[in-house]
XYZ file of C-alpha atoms in Angstrom:
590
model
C 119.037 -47.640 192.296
C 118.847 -44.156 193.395
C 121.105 -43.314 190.275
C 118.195 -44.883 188.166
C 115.871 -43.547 190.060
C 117.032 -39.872 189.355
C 117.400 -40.550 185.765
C 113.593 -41.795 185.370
C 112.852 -38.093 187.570
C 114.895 -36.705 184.961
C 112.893 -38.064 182.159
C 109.269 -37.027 183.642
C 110.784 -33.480 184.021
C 112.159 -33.593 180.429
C 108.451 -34.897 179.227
C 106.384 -32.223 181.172
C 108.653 -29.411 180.084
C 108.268 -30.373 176.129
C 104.407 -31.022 176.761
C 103.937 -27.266 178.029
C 106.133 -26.069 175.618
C 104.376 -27.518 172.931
C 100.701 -27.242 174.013
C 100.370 -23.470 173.389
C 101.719 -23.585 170.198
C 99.371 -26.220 168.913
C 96.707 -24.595 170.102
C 97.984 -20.735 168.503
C 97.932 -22.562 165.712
C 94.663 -24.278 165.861
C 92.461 -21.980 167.355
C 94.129 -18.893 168.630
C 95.496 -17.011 164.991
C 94.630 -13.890 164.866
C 97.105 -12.826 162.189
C 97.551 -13.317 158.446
C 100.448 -15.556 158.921
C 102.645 -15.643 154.899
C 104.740 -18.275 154.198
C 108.567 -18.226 155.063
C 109.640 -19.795 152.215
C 108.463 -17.628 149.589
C 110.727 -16.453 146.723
C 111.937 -12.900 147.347
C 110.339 -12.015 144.117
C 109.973 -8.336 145.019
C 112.272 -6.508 147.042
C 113.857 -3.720 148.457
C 117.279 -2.862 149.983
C 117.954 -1.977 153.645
C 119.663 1.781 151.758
C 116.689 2.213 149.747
C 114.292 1.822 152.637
C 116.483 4.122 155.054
C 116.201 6.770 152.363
C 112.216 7.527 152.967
C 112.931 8.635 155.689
C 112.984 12.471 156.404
C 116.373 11.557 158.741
C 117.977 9.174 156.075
C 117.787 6.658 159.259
C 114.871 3.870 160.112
C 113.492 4.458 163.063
C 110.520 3.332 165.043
C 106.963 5.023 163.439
C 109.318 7.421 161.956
C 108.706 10.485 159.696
C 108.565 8.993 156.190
C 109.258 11.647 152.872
C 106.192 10.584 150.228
C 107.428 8.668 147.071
C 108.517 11.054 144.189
C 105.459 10.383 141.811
C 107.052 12.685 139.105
C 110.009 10.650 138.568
C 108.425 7.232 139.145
C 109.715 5.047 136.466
C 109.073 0.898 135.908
C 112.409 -0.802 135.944
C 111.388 -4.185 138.051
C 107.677 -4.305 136.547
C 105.295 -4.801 139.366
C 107.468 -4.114 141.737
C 108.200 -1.109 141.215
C 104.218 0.025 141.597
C 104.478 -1.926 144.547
C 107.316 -0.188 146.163
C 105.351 3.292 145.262
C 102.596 1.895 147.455
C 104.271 1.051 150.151
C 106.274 4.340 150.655
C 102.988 5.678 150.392
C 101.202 3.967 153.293
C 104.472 4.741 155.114
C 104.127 8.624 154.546
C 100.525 8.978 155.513
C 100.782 7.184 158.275
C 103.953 9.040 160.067
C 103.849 11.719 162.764
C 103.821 15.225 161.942
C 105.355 17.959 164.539
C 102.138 19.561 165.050
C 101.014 16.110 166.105
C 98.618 13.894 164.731
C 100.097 12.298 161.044
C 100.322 13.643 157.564
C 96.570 11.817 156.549
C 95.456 14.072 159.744
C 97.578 17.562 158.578
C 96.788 20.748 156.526
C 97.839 18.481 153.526
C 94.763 16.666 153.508
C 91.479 17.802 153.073
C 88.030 15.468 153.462
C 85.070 14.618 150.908
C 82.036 15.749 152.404
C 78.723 13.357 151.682
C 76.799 14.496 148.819
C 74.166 17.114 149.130
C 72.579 17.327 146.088
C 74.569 16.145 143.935
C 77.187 18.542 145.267
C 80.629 17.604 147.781
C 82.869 20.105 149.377
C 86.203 20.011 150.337
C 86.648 20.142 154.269
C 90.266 21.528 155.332
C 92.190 20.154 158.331
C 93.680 21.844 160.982
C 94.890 21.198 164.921
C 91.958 21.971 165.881
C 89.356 19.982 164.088
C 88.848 16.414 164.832
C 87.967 14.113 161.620
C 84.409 12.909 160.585
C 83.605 9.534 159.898
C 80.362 8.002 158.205
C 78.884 4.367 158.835
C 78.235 3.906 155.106
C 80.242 3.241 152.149
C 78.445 2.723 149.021
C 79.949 0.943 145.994
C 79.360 2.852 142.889
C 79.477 2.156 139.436
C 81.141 3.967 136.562
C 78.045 7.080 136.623
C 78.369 7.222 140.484
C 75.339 5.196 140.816
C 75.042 1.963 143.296
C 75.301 -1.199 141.865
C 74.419 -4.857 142.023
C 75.897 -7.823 140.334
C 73.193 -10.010 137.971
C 73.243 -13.773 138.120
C 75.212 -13.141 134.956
C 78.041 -11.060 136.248
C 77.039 -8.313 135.061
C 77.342 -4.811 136.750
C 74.323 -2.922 136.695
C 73.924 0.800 138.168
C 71.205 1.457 139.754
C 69.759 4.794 138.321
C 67.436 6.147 140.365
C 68.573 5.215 144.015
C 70.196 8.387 144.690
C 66.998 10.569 144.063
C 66.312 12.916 146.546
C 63.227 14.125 145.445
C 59.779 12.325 146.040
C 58.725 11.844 142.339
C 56.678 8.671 141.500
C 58.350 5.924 140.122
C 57.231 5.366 136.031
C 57.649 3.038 134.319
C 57.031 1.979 130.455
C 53.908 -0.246 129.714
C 51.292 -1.157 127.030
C 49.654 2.144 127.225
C 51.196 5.087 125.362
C 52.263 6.937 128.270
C 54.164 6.339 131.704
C 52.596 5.048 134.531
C 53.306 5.508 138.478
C 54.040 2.352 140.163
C 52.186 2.261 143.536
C 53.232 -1.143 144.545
C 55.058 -4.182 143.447
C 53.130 -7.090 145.062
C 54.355 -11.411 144.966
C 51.694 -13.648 144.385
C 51.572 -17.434 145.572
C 52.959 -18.692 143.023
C 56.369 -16.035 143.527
C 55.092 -13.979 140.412
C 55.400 -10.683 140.722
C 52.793 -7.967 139.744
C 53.327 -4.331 139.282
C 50.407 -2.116 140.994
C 49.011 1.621 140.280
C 47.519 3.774 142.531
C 44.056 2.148 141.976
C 45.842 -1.109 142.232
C 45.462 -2.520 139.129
C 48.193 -4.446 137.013
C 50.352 -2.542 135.050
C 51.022 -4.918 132.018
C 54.322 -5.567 130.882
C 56.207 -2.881 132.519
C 59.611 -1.792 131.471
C 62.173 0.378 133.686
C 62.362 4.180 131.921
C 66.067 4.648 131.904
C 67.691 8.206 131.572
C 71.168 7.094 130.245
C 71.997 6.455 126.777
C 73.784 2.745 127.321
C 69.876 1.552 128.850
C 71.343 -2.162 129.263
C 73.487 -1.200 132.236
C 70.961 0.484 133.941
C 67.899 -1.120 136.092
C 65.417 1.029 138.452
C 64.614 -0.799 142.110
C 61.477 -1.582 143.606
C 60.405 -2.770 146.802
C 58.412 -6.197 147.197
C 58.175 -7.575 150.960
C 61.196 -7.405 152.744
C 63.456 -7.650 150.034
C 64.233 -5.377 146.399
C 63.820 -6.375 142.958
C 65.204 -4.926 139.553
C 63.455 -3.801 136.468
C 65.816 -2.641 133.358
C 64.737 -1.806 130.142
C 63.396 -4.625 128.884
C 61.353 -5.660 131.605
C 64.052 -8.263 132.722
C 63.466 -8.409 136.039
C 66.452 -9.605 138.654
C 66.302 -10.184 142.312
C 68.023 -8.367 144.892
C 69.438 -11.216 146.656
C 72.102 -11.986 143.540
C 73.247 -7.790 144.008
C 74.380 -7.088 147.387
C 76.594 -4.087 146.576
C 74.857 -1.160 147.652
C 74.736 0.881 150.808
C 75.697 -1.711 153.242
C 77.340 -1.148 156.909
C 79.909 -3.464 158.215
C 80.326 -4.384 161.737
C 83.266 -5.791 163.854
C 82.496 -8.691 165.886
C 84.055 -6.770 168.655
C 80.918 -4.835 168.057
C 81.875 -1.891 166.595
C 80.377 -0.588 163.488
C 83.037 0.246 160.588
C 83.338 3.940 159.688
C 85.010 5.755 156.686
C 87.007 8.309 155.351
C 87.643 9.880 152.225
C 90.022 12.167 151.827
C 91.978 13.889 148.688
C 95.705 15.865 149.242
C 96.490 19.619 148.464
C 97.767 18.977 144.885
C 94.051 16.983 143.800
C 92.444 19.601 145.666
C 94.320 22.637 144.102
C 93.990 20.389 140.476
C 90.848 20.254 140.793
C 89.371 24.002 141.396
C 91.683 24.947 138.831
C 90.257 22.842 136.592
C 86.374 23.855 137.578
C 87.637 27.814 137.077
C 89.248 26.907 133.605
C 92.207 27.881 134.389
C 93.928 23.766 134.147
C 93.925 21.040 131.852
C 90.718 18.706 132.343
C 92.261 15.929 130.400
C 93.628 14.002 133.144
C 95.129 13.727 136.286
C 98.591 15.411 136.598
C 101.625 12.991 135.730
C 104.613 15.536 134.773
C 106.701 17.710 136.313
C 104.766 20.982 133.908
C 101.830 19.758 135.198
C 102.427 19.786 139.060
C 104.191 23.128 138.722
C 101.267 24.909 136.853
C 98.879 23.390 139.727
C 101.232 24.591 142.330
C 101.628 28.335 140.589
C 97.618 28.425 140.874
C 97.668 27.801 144.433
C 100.109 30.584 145.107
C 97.450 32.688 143.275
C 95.597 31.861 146.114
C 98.881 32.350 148.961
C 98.957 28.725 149.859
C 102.021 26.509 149.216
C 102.418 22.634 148.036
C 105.212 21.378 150.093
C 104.659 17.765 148.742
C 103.950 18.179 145.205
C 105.687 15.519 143.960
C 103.263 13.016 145.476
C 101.141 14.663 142.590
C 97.798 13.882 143.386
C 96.136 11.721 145.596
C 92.541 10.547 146.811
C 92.392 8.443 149.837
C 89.846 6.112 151.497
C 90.111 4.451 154.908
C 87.958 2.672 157.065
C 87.982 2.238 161.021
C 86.169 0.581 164.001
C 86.513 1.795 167.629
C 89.882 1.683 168.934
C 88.471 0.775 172.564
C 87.126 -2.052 170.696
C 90.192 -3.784 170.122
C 91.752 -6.232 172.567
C 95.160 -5.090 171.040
C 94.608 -1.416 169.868
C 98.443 -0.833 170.217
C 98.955 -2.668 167.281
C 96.470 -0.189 164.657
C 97.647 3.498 163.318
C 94.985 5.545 165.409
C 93.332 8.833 164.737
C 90.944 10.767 166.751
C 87.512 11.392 164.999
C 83.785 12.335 165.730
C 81.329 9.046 164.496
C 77.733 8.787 164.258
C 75.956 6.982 167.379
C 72.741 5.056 167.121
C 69.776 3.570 169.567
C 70.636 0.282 169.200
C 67.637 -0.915 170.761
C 66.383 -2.258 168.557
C 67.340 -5.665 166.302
C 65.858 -4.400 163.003
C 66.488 -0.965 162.434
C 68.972 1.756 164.098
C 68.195 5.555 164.219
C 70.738 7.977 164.443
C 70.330 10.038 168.108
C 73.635 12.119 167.919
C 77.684 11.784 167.737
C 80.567 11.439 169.935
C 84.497 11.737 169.878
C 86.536 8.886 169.813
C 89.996 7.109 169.048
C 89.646 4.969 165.980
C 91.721 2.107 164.970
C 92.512 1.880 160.928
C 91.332 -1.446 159.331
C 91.337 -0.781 155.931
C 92.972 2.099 153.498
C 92.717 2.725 150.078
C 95.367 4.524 147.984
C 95.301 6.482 144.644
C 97.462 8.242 143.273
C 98.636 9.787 139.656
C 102.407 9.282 138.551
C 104.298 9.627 135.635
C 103.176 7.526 132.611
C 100.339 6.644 134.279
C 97.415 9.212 134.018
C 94.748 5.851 135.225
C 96.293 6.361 138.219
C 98.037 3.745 140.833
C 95.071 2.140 142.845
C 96.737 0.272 145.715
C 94.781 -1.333 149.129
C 95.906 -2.405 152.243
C 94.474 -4.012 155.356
C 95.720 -4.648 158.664
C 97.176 -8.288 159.435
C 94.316 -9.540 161.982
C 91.161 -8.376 160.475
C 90.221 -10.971 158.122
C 91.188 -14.489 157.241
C 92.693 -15.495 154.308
C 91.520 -18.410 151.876
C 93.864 -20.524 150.721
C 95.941 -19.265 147.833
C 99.055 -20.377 146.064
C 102.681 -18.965 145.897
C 106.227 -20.023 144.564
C 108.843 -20.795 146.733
C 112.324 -20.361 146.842
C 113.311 -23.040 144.742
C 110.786 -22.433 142.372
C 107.938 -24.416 143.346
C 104.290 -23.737 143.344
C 102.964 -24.536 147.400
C 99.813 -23.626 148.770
C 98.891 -21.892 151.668
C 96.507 -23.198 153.866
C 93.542 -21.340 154.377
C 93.856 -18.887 158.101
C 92.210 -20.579 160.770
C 91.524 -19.370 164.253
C 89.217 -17.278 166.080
C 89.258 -13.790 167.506
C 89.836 -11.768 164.096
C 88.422 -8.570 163.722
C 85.677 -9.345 160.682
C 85.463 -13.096 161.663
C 84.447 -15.275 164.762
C 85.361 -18.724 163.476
C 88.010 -18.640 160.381
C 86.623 -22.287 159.332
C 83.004 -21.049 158.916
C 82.073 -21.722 155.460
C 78.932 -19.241 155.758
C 80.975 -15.872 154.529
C 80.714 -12.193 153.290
C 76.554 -12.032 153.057
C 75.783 -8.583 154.467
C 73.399 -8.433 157.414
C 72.280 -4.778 157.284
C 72.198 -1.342 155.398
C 71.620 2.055 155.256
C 68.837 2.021 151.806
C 65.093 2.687 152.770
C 62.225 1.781 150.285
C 61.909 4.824 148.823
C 65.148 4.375 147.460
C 67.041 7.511 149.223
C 69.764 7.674 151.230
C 69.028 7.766 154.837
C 71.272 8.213 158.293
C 69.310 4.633 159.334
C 71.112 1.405 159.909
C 68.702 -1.310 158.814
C 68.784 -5.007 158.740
C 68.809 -7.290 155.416
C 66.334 -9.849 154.791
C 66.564 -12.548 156.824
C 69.450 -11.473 159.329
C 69.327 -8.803 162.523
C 71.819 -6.184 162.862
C 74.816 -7.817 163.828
C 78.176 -8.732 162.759
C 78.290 -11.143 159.725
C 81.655 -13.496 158.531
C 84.209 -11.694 156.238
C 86.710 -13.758 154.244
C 89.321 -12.590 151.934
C 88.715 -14.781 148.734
C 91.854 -13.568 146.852
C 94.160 -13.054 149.201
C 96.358 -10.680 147.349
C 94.322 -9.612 144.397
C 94.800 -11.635 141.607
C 92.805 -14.844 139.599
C 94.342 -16.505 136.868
C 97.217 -14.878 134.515
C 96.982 -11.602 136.408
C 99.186 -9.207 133.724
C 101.969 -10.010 131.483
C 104.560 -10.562 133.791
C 103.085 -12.766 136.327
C 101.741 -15.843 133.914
C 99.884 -16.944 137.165
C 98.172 -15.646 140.201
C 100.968 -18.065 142.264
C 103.687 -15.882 140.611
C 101.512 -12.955 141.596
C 101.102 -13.674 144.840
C 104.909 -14.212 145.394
C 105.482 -10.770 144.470
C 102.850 -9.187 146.962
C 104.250 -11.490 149.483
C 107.500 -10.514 149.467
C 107.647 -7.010 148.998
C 105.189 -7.232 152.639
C 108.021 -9.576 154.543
C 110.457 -7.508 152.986
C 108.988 -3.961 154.397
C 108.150 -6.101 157.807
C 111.812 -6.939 158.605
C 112.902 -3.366 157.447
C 110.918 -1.207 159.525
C 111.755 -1.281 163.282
C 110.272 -3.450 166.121
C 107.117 -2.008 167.427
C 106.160 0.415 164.121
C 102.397 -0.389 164.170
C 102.648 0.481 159.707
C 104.093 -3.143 160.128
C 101.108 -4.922 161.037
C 99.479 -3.126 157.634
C 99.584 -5.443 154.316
C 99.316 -4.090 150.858
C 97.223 -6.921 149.224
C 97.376 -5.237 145.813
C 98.048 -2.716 143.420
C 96.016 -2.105 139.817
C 96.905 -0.328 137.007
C 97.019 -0.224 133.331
C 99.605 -1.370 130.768
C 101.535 1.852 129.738
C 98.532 3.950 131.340
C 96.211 3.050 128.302
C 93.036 4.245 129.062
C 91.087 1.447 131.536
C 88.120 -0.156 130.042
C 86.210 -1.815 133.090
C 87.794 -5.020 133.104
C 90.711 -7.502 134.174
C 93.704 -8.811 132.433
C 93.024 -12.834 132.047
C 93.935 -15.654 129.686
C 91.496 -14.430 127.470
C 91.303 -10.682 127.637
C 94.548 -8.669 127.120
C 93.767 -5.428 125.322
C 94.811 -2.037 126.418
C 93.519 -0.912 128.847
C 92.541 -4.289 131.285
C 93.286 -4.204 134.606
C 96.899 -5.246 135.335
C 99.192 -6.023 138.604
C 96.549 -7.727 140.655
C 93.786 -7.516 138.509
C 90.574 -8.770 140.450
C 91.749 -6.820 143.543
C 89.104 -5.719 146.607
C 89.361 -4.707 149.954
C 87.716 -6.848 152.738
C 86.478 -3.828 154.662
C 85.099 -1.845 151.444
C 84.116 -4.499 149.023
C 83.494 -6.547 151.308
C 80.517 -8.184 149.269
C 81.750 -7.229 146.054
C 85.184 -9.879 145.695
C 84.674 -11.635 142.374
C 87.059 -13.209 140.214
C 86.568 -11.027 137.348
C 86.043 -7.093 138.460
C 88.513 -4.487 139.901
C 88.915 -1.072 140.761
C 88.651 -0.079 137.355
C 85.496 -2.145 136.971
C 83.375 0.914 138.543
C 86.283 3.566 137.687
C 86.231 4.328 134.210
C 84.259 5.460 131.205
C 82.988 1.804 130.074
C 80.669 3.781 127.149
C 83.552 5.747 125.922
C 87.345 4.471 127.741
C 89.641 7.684 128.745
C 91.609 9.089 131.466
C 89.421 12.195 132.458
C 89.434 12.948 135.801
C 85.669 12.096 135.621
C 86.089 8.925 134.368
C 88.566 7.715 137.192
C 87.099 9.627 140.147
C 83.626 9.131 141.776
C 84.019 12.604 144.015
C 85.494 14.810 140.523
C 82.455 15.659 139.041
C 80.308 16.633 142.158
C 83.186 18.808 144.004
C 82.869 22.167 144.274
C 85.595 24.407 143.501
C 87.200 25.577 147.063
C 87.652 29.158 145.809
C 86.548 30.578 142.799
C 87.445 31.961 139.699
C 86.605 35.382 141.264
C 87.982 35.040 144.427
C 91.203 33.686 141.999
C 91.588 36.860 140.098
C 91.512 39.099 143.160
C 94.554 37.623 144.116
């Protein structure tokens, strides 16, 4: 009896102890994910070997957040196809995120040197050094191939908008039945939601039509303000409304509560490139990709006594965004930097003013990287974002024995950019930084129909791609294998604890033998020179955040859609408006 007895005790034990074993995992798997979790099975499509990976590093040896060398852009070569852009990415990441002696990393050293906001129509180079923290901006504009904002029409269609960067106070004109311009006072909706355009003595301009400066006038609309919300007038008096574009100037926030800040940033060799090029003393016709090239850009900045210890990352513009490291429940887990941020009365539901700016530690959420490399003057435009930010919709992959699965859509609470992964209610923008006369302003301001506050992200495309993605991924499954392996691959390489492993690369875009990009993606039915290739609909979730569609890309606002080419200001919203850091004076006096 007492033998039975014990045996039945036994069992209970045995029950209990596989209950609470098991509960917690149901519900981290329910409820609790917090983390883009990638499918173990997935074919190793893309890969690289445990030799290769110990050779970025400045040692020769892996070790935990380690000094990483940058990839040798000069001699980058395509032997593996895609995966051999996607290795170049992820060394990359890797070097600008490892420690420097001096302290701080390499995206935070004297190799670096910021984009200052526009003034103007003019940007400025800002240098680092130990003793300047970085500055961060609330606002991150989407742009179109001029460096105007855009929306998106109810077409698909990108449109610039040409006069929202004005910073003068001229009156708005537009074209109408009379011979000559007239001033639009006011755009005013009737009852019926017609809308009627008003002069100063408030009478109805008849049939007005948007005066565009630019040549190609169909791209182009001017925006008005009716109520609460924006309209769009183009040339033809087409009218579109604003709720369709939600591209331009809008702020993200964490639902930790922290707004998202950013920072762009370009490396010694762009920056030396580029004042040699405004003092007409380099070739304008694209970015460097040769070994002549870098070596004439590094002889000019000897003119000036400073050295290019990196050159052969060639050159390289950087974006990042960050929210408040203090934020974060698990900060240990982000790259940080130290960094002075805009603060803001937030008294206020409907509108935030600016009252100063403090010093902080910020966590990195999101980081864009370009860079030039041999063959491939378009440039390398890679993104990454870290692992808990932003959930996933479903997406499909190949597995190891050649099968196409699906993965689930992330579920969960407690990301970064989402309370409830299953909300179906995602990526509509709750606030901006645009006032009604159609300048940029330091104010934080709420959209139509929300308050300030945190709204839902979702990635849509998990890792960049839509359909037949570039010639040698016939699918996005087959795409998606390759961006999924080369990120388990680099996860199990680098040591236990190195935050860089908590960062995904969710794409990389280029152009078929650098062919000049012409605004739009490689598909089923579009395959000419110049389309977007790799992942070819790719967008980060922190900087186009409400700008994911299944037919645009980086190239989509980054090239010269009147007249395709590979000029520096054709790929590069910050070329044209940078000013020279020294110039041609100064240059000769050396």
């Amino acid at each position: 009896m007492k033998k039975q007895v014990s045996i039945t005790a036994l069992l209970c034990l045995l029950v209990i102890a596989v209950w609470r074993c098991s509960t917690p995992k149901t519900e981290t798997a329910a409820s609790l994910v917090t983390k883009n979790l990638l499918p173990d099975d997935v074919n190793p499509a893309c890969t690289i070997s445990a030799s290769e990976f110990a050779a970025w590093f400045a040692d020769g040896k892996v070790s935990i957040n380690g000094l990483v060398t940058p990839a040798n852009s000069v001699a980058f070569s395509v032997t593996t196809g895609n995966c051999d852009f996607y290795d170049w990415s992820e060394h990359m990441l890797l070097w600008l995120t490892s420690p420097v002696k001096d302290g701080g990393s390499v995206l935070e050293s004297s190799l670096f040197y910021d984009v200052s906001a526009g003034v103007e129509g003019r940007r400025r180079l800002v240098p680092h050094d130990a003793k300047t923290v970085l500055n961060m901006s609330s606002e991150i504009n989407k742009t179109g191939p001029n460096g105007l904002p855009v929306i998106e029409n109810s077409d698909g269609r990108l449109l610039e908008i040409e006069n929202a960067d004005t910073t003068t106070n001229a009156p708005a004109l537009v074209k109408s039945d009379k011979s000559s311009p007239q001033e639009v006072a006011s755009v005013q909706q009737d009852a019926g939601g017609a809308l009627h355009f008003k002069d100063r003595s408030n009478n109805e301009i008849a049939h007005p039509k948007a005066l565009i400066r630019h040549a190609v006038k169909e791209n182009f609309v001017q925006r008005f303000k009716v109520g609460d919300h924006f309209v769009f007038l183009d040339a033809n008096g087409k009218l579109t409304q604003s709720e369709v574009g939600q591209a331009t100037g809008h702020v993200l926030m964490s639902k930790q509560g922290s707004l998202v800040y950013y920072l762009s940033s370009v490396n010694d060799v762009y920056a030396y490139f580029m004042t040699g090029v405004k003092n007409g003393e380099l070739d304008s016709s694209s970015f460097p990709t040769t070994a002549a090239a870098r070596d004439k850009i590094i002889a000019y900045a000897r003119k000036s006594g400073h050295n290019l210890p990196d050159s052969n990352a060639l050159a390289l513009e950087i974006k990042t965004s960050w929210v408040e490291a203090a934020t974060l429940p698990d900060a240990d887990k982000y790259f940080k930097v130290k960094a002075t941020i805009p603060v803001y009365d937030t008294t206020s539901k409907i509108k935030w003013t600016p009252t100063g700016h403090k010093t902080v530690m910020m966590a990195m959420v999101g980081m864009h990287i370009v860079g030039s490399v041999a063959g491939h003057p378009e440039m390398i435009w890679a993104t990454y974002e870290h692992n808990g930010i932003t959930p996933n919709a479903a997406y499909d992959y190949i597995t190891k024995d050649g099968k196409v699965a699906t993965q689930p859509a992330d579920t969960g609470t407690g990301w970064v950019f989402s309370t409830n992964a299953a909300d179906t209610a995602v990526n509509i923008p709750h606030m901006g930084n645009r006032d009604a006369q159609r300048v940029t302003t330091p104010y934080i301001t709420a959209q139509a129909g929300h308050t300030i506050s945190a709204s839902n992200t979702q990635r849509i495309f998990a890792w960049g791609a839509f359909g037949i993605a570039n010639p040698r991924s016939k699918s996005a499954a087959a795409s998606n294998t390759e961006l999924i392996s080369i990120n388990k691959t680099i996860e199990t390489l680098l040591s236990q604890g190195d935050v860089r492993a908590n960062y995904l690369l969710i794409g990389a875009t280029w152009t078929e033998k650098g062919a000049a990009p012409n605004g739009k993606s490689y598909s089923a039915e579009f395959q000419a020179p110049g389309a977007a290739v790799g992942t070819n609909v790719l967008a980060n979730s922190t900087m186009e955040t409400y700008f994911q569609t299944s037919s645009k890309s980086c190239f989509t606002c980054h090239s010269n859609s009147k007249a395709p080419g590979v000029l520096p200001t054709d790929l590069s919203h910050y070329f044209k408006s940078l000013q020279p850091m020294v110039t041609a004076n100064a240059m000769r006096k050396h």
